[in-house]
């Protein structure tokens, strides 16, 4: 299922942030030779999955419960969020081993997000 319906059903400011994040993820896939990504909805959220055994999918989320941010999520059994927390510190807010919270209304830290996306999309390559 296409991610477009998800983007169409969120407020415009959210959609712009999510579309910019998708562009960053796609560029990271090109840079890391994990393109093309499989884009679809998983658990009702946009998911961007690299080829099998290359890395782990990245999901994006927004909720009316936390309307001032979008979330970038990865599989909770990876060490990615801990690595990002160590590398990027207070640049983001983190949630356990699953999510990074990205505030709306501020410019995206594109370089950091690109690095994070490459790390996720190549996670299994780096582990082997």
Short mmCIF file of C-alpha atoms in Angstrom, two decimals:
data_model
loop_
_atom_site.label_atom_id
_atom_site.label_comp_id
_atom_site.label_asym_id
_atom_site.label_seq_id
_atom_site.Cartn_x
_atom_site.Cartn_y
_atom_site.Cartn_z
CA UNK A 1 0.00 0.00 0.00
CA UNK A 2 1.29 3.46 -0.93
CA UNK A 3 2.44 5.93 1.71
CA UNK A 4 0.66 8.78 -0.09
CA UNK A 5 -2.70 8.37 1.72
CA UNK A 6 -0.91 8.78 5.06
CA UNK A 7 0.76 12.00 3.91
CA UNK A 8 -2.53 13.30 2.49
CA UNK A 9 -4.30 12.88 5.83
CA UNK A 10 -1.97 14.85 8.09
CA UNK A 11 -1.82 18.64 8.53
CA UNK A 12 0.22 20.51 5.92
CA UNK A 13 3.09 21.42 8.28
CA UNK A 14 3.39 17.77 9.27
CA UNK A 15 3.22 16.62 5.65
CA UNK A 16 6.06 18.96 4.69
CA UNK A 17 8.27 17.60 7.49
CA UNK A 18 7.41 13.98 6.61
CA UNK A 19 8.04 14.53 2.90
CA UNK A 20 11.39 16.16 3.68
CA UNK A 21 12.27 13.18 5.88
CA UNK A 22 11.28 10.81 3.07
CA UNK A 23 13.58 12.73 0.70
CA UNK A 24 16.45 12.41 3.21
CA UNK A 25 15.79 8.66 3.57
CA UNK A 26 15.69 8.19 -0.19
CA UNK A 27 18.96 10.11 -0.63
CA UNK A 28 20.54 7.98 2.09
CA UNK A 29 19.39 4.85 0.25
CA UNK A 30 21.05 6.08 -2.95
CA UNK A 31 24.25 7.00 -1.10
CA UNK A 32 24.41 3.63 0.68
CA UNK A 33 23.48 1.48 -2.33
CA UNK A 34 20.30 0.25 -0.64
CA UNK A 35 17.92 1.74 -3.20
CA UNK A 36 15.29 1.16 -4.28
CA UNK A 37 13.47 1.15 -0.99
CA UNK A 38 10.19 -0.65 -0.53
CA UNK A 39 7.75 2.07 0.53
CA UNK A 40 4.46 1.02 2.09
CA UNK A 41 2.37 1.33 5.22
CA UNK A 42 3.30 -0.82 8.23
CA UNK A 43 1.10 -0.53 11.29
CA UNK A 44 -0.56 2.40 9.53
CA UNK A 45 2.72 4.33 9.25
CA UNK A 46 4.98 5.05 6.26
CA UNK A 47 7.76 2.46 6.13
CA UNK A 48 10.92 2.55 4.04
CA UNK A 49 12.58 -0.85 3.83
CA UNK A 50 15.95 -1.61 2.26
CA UNK A 51 16.62 -4.89 0.45
CA UNK A 52 16.59 -7.89 2.77
CA UNK A 53 19.73 -8.40 4.81
CA UNK A 54 21.03 -4.89 4.08
CA UNK A 55 19.43 -3.04 6.96
CA UNK A 56 16.33 -2.37 8.96
CA UNK A 57 13.22 -0.47 7.87
CA UNK A 58 12.64 3.12 8.93
CA UNK A 59 9.12 4.21 9.83
CA UNK A 60 7.76 7.72 10.20
CA UNK A 61 4.90 8.71 12.45
CA UNK A 62 2.82 11.64 13.63
CA UNK A 63 0.06 11.59 16.21
CA UNK A 64 -2.53 14.07 17.41
CA UNK A 65 -1.45 13.04 20.93
CA UNK A 66 1.96 14.63 20.25
CA UNK A 67 1.12 17.16 17.52
CA UNK A 68 4.33 19.17 17.86
CA UNK A 69 6.66 16.44 16.59
CA UNK A 70 7.15 13.62 14.13
CA UNK A 71 8.86 10.38 15.04
CA UNK A 72 11.46 8.32 13.21
CA UNK A 73 11.21 4.70 14.31
CA UNK A 74 13.35 1.59 13.86
CA UNK A 75 13.11 -1.98 15.07
CA UNK A 76 13.47 -1.99 18.87
CA UNK A 77 15.94 -4.90 18.89
CA UNK A 78 18.58 -2.91 17.02
CA UNK A 79 21.23 -0.80 18.71
CA UNK A 80 20.52 2.15 16.43
CA UNK A 81 18.79 4.52 18.85
CA UNK A 82 21.55 4.00 21.40
CA UNK A 83 24.16 4.73 18.72
CA UNK A 84 22.29 7.85 17.65
CA UNK A 85 21.93 8.99 21.25
CA UNK A 86 25.69 8.56 21.71
CA UNK A 87 26.57 10.30 18.44
CA UNK A 88 24.02 13.12 18.33
CA UNK A 89 23.27 13.68 22.03
CA UNK A 90 20.84 16.47 22.72
CA UNK A 91 20.15 17.21 19.06
CA UNK A 92 17.11 14.92 19.39
CA UNK A 93 14.80 13.49 22.01
CA UNK A 94 14.81 9.69 22.14
CA UNK A 95 12.36 7.04 23.25
CA UNK A 96 13.90 3.79 24.45
CA UNK A 97 15.39 1.71 21.65
CA UNK A 98 12.68 2.50 19.12
CA UNK A 99 12.26 6.20 18.31
CA UNK A 100 13.76 9.61 17.74
CA UNK A 101 11.44 12.59 18.16
CA UNK A 102 11.85 15.44 15.69
CA UNK A 103 10.14 18.73 16.59
CA UNK A 104 7.96 20.51 14.07
CA UNK A 105 8.52 24.21 13.47
CA UNK A 106 12.31 23.93 13.39
CA UNK A 107 14.59 23.17 10.45
CA UNK A 108 15.46 19.50 10.06
CA UNK A 109 19.05 18.62 11.00
CA UNK A 110 19.51 17.10 7.54
CA UNK A 111 23.12 15.94 7.87
CA UNK A 112 22.42 14.07 11.12
CA UNK A 113 19.23 12.55 9.71
CA UNK A 114 21.07 11.43 6.57
CA UNK A 115 23.70 9.68 8.70
CA UNK A 116 20.98 8.08 10.84
CA UNK A 117 19.16 6.83 7.74
CA UNK A 118 22.35 5.35 6.26
CA UNK A 119 23.05 3.61 9.58
CA UNK A 120 19.56 2.06 9.61
CA UNK A 121 19.50 1.10 5.94
CA UNK A 122 22.90 -0.65 6.23
CA UNK A 123 22.48 -1.99 9.78
CA UNK A 124 22.80 -5.70 8.88
CA UNK A 125 25.72 -5.10 6.51
CA UNK A 126 27.66 -3.44 9.31
CA UNK A 127 26.81 -6.23 11.79
CA UNK A 128 28.11 -9.03 9.59
#
